Coordinates of C-alpha atoms in Angstrom, one line a residue:
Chain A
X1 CA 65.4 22.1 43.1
X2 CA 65.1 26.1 44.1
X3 CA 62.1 27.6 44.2
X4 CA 62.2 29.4 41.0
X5 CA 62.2 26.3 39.1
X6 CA 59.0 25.0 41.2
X7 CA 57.4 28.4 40.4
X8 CA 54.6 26.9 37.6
X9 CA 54.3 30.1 35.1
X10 CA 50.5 31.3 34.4
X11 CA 49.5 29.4 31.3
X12 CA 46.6 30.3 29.6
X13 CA 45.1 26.9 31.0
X14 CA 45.4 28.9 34.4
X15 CA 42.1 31.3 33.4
X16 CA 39.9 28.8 31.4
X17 CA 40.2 26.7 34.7
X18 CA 39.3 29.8 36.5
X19 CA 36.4 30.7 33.5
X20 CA 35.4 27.2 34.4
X21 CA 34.4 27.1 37.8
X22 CA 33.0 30.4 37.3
X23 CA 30.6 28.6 35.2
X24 CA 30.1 25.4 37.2
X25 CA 28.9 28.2 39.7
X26 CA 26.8 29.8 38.3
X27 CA 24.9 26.6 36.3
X28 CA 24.5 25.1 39.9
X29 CA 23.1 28.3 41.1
X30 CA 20.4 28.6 38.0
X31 CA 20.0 24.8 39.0
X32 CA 19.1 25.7 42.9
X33 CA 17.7 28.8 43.4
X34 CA 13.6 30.0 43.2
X35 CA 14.5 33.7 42.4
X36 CA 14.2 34.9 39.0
X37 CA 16.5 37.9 39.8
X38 CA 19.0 35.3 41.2
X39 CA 18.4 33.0 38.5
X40 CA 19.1 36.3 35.8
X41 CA 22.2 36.7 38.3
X42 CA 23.4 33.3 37.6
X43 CA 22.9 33.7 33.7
X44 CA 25.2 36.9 33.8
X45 CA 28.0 34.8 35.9
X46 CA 27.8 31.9 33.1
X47 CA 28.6 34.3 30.5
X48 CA 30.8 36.6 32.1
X49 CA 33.1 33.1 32.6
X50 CA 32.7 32.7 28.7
X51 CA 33.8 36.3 27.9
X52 CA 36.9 35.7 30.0
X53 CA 37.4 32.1 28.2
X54 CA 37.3 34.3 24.6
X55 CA 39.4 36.7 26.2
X56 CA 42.1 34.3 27.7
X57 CA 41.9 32.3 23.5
X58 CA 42.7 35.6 22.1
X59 CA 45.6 36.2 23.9
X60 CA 46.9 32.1 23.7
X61 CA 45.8 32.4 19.7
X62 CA 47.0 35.9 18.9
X63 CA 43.9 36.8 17.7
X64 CA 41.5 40.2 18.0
X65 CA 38.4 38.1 17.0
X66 CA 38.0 36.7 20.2
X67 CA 37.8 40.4 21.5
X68 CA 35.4 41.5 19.5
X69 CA 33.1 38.4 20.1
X70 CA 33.4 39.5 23.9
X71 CA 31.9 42.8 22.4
X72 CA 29.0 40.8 21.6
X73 CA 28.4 38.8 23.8
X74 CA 28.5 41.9 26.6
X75 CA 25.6 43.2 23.7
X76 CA 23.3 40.0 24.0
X77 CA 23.7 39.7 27.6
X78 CA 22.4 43.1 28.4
X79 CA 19.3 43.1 26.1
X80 CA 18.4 39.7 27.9
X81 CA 18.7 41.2 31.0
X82 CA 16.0 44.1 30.2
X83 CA 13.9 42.0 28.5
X84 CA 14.3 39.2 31.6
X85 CA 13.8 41.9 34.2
X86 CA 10.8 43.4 32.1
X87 CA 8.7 40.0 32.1
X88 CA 10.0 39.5 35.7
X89 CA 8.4 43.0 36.5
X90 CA 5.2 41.9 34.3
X91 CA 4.9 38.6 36.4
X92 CA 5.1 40.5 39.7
X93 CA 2.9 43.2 39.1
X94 CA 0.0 40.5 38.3
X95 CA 0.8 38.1 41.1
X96 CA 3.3 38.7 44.6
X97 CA 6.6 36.7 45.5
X98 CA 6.3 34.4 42.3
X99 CA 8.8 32.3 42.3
X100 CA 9.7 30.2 39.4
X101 CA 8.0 27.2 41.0
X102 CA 5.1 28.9 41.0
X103 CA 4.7 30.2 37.5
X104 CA 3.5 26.7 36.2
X105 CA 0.6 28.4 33.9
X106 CA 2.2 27.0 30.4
X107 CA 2.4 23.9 31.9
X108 CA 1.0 21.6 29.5
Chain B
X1 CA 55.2 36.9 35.7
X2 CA 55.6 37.1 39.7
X3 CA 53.6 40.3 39.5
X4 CA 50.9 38.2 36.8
X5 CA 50.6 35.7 38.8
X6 CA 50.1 38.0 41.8
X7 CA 47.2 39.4 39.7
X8 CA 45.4 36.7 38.6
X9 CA 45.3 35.0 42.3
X10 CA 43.6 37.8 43.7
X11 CA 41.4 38.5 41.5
X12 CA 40.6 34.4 40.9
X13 CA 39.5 34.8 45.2
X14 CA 38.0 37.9 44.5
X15 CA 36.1 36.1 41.5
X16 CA 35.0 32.5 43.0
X17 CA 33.6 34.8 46.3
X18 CA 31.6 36.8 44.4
X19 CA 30.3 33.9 42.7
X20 CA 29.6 31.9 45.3
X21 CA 28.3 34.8 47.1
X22 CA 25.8 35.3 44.2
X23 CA 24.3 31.4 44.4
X24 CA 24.4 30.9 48.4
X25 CA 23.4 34.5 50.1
X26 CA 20.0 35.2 50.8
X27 CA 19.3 38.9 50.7
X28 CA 18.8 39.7 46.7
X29 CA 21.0 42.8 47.2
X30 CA 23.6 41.3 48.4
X31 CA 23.6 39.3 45.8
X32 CA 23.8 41.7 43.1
X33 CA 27.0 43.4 44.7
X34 CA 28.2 39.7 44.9
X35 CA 28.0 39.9 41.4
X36 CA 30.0 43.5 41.2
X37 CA 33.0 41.7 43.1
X38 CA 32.9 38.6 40.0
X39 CA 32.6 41.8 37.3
X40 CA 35.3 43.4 38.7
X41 CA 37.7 40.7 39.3
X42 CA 36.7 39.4 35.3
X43 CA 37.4 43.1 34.6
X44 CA 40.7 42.9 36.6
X45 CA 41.8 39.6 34.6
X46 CA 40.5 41.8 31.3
X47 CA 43.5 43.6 32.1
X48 CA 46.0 41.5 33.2
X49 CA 45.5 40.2 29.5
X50 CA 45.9 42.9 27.6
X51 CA 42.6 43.6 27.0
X52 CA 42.3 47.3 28.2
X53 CA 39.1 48.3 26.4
X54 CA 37.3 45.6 27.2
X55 CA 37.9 45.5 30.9
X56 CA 36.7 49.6 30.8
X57 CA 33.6 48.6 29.1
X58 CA 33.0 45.6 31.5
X59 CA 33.0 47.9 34.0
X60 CA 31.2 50.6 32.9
X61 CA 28.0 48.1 31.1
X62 CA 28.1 45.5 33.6
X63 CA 29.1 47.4 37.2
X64 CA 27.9 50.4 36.1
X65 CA 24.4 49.6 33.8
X66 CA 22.9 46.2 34.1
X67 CA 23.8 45.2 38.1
X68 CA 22.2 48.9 38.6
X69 CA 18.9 47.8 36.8
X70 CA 18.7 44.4 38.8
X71 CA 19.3 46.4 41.9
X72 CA 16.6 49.1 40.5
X73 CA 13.9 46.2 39.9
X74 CA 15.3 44.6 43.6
X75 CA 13.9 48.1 45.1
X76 CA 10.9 48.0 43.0
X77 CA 9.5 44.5 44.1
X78 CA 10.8 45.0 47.4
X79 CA 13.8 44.2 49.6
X80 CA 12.5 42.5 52.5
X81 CA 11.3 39.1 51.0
X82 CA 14.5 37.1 51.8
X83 CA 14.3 33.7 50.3
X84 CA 13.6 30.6 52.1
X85 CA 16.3 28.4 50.9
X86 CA 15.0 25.3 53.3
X87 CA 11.9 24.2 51.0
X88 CA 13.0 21.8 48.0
X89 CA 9.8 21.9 46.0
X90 CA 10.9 19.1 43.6
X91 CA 12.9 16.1 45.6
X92 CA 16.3 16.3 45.3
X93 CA 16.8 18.5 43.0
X94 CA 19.5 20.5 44.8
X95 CA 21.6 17.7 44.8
X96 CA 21.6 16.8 41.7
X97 CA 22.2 20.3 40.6
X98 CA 25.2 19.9 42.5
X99 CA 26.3 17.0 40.9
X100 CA 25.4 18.4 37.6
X101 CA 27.8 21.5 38.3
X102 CA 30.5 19.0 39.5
X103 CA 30.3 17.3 36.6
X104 CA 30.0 20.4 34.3
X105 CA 33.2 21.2 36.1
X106 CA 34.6 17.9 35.7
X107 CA 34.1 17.6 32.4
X108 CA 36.0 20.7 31.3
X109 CA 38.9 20.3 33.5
X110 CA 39.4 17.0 31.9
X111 CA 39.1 18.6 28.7
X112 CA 41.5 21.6 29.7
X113 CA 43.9 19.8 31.1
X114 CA 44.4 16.2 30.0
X115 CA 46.2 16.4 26.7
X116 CA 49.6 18.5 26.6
X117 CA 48.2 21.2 24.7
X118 CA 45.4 23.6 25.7
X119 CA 45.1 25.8 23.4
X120 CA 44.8 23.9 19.7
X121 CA 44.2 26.1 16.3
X122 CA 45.2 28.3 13.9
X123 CA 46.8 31.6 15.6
X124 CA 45.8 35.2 14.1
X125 CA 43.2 34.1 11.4
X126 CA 41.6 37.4 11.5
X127 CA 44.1 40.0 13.1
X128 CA 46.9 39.6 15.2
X129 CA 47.3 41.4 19.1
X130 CA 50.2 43.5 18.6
X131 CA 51.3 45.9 21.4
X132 CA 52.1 49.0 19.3
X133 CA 48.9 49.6 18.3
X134 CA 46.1 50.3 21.2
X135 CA 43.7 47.5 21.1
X136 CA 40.8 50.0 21.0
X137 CA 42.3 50.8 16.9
X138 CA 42.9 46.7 16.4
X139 CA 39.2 46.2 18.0
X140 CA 37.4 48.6 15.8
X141 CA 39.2 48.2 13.1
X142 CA 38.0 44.3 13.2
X143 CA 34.4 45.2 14.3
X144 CA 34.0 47.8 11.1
X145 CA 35.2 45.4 8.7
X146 CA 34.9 41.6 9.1
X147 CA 32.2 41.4 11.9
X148 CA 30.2 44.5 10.4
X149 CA 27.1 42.7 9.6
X150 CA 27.1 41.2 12.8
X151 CA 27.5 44.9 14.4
X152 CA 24.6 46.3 12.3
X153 CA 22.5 43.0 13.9
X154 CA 23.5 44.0 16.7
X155 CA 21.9 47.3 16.8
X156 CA 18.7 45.9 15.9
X157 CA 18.5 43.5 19.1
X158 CA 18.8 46.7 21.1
X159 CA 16.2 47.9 19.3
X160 CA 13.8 45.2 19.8
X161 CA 15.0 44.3 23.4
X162 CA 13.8 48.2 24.0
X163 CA 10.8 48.2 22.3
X164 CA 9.9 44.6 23.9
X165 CA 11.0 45.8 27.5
X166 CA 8.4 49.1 27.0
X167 CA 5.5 46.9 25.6
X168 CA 6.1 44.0 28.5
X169 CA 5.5 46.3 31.5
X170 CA 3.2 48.4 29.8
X171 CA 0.0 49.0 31.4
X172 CA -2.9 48.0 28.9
X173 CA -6.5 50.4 29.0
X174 CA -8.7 48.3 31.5
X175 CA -6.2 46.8 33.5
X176 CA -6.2 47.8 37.7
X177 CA -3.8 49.8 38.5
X178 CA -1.1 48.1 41.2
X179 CA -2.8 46.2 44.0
X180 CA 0.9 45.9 45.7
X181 CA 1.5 49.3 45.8
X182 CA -1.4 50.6 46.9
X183 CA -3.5 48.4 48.9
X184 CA -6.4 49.9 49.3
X185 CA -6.4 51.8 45.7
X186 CA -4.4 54.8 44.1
X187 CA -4.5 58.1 45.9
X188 CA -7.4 59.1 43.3
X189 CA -9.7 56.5 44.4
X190 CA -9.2 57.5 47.5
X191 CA -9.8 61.0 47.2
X192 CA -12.7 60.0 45.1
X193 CA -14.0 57.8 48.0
X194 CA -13.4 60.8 50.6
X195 CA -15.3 63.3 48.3
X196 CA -18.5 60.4 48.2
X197 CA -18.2 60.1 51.5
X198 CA -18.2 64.3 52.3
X199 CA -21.3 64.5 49.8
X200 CA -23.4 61.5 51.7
X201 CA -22.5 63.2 54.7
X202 CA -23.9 66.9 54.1
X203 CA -26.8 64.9 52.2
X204 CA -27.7 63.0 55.9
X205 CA -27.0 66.7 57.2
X206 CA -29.0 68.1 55.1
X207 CA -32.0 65.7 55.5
X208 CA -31.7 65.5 59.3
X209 CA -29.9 68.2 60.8
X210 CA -31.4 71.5 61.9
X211 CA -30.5 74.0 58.4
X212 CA -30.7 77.5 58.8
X213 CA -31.9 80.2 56.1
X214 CA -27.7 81.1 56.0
X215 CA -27.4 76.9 54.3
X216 CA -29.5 77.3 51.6
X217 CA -29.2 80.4 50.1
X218 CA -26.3 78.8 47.9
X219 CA -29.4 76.8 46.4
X220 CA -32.2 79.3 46.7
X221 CA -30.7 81.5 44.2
X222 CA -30.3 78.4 41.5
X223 CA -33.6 77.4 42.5
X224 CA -35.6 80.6 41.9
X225 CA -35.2 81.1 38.3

């Protein structure tokens, strides 16, 4: 057996496993840190590994929809950040180093 | 493919550091260029695909716009708190988040990668990717016709994600001003505060102090009349 034959060729299978971990990262990090910055951090990595999952089925299906879905997403993803980092601003401004541990007031 | 594979390899490194980097360093700052490496290296794979526009916007909206507004709120609430990672506030919750993740990541491996075929499902239901036109025409062209309604909605949650971001940190009539930013007051109340303290003071001197005929000639002429 030569070495070209053992060469495995980049399957689409390659990136979704890659898209994957990205998000098995970045749910673990939402899971374990305190930040809220960190935490909106985390959120972005999630969907930045869906974008490149659409990205990597356009390509396998032959199809622009999953482009233009990426479009979106990109869309939805940057007015959650302003409105995240506008309420994270608001919280701070009231009360210093909250954490999300300690912002426990809707607790019922 | 030697030079794809080549590609996607270092920019998978380039992507799990960053990611990593993102959920286990410390200083906030460093984690938001943590999170430029990941953009880049998604950006990088963008391309690799075939996807030429959308690895220019992912650049330009997520390198260039929204890791610059965490960055800008990082500098407003200040750098130096680094986070204390040692506290657990609810026990064991770390580890089961880890477990959770393992399992998220479990779970789709097993999905990706135990039947023969990965990718399942009709191919090119709404346009195909063809190479000799640039996807930028094949992207709009799709975006304008079949997903247009969606575009229009699209504008409107800018809109309100705006006008929600302006209302959120606005600062309503009776509320203090920032205690964090300025400890003891804003510069007005302090120049306020001075001018109080001047008056009392030429007040006492007035009361007390020896005063010439040169002092109160200011006041003699308002008094006379």
């Amino acid at each position: 057996m030569t070495l070209a034959q053992i060469e495995v060729g980049l399957t689409p299978a390659w990136y979704l496993v890659l898209a994957a971990m990205i998000f098995a990262i970045g749910a673990v990090g939402l899971l374990i840190r305190r930040n809220p910055l960190v935490m909106f951090m985390c959120v972005e990595l999630m969907l930045n590994a869906v974008t490149l999952t659409f990205v990597s089925f356009s390509r396998a299906l032959d199809d622009v929809g999953g482009q233009v879905f990426v479009f979106f997403v990109l869309v939805v993803a940057a007015a959650e950040v302003v409105v995240g980092l506008a309420l994270v601003v608001a919280i701070m401004r009231r009360r210093q180093g909250a954490d999300a541990d300690d912002l426990s007031l809707m607790r019922g | 493919m030697r030079v794809e594979m080549f590609t996607f390899l270092v920019a998978a490194m380039i992507c799990l550091g960053g990611a990593l980097g993102v959920v286990l360093l410390r200083n906030t700052v460093h984690n938001a260029l943590s999170l430029v490496a990941t953009l880049f290296g998604i950006a990088v794979l963008f391309m690799a695909q075939g996807a030429y526009f959308l690895a220019a916007v992912q650049v330009i909206v997520y390198a260039g716009a929204i890791v610059i507004l965490f960055l800008f709120v990082i500098m407003l609430l200040g750098v130096d708190r680094a986070t204390k990672m040692g506290v657990d506030p609810i026990v064991g919750q770390r580890p089961a988040a880890v477990i959770a993740g393992l399992a998220i990541l479990g779970m789709s491996l097993v999905a990706l990668l135990a039947g023969p075929e990965v990718v399942t499902g009709a191919s090119g239901t709404t346009a195909a990717v063809t190479s000799e036109v640039p996807d930028v025409n094949q992207l709009g062209r799709v975006l304008f016709t079949d997903y247009v309604f969606a575009f229009e909605i699209t504008a409107i949650l800018l809109t309100v994600a705006v006008v929600g971001a302006v209302v959120l940190v606005r600062r309503s009539a009776g509320e203090p001003e920032d205690s964090d930013e300025f400890p003891e007051g804003t510069a007005a109340d302090e120049l306020a505060a001075q001018r109080a303290l001047e008056d009392e003071w030429d007040d006492d001197a007035a009361v007390d102090g020896p005063t010439g005929e040169d002092d109160l000639e200011p006041y003699a002429e308002e008094v006379e009349p």
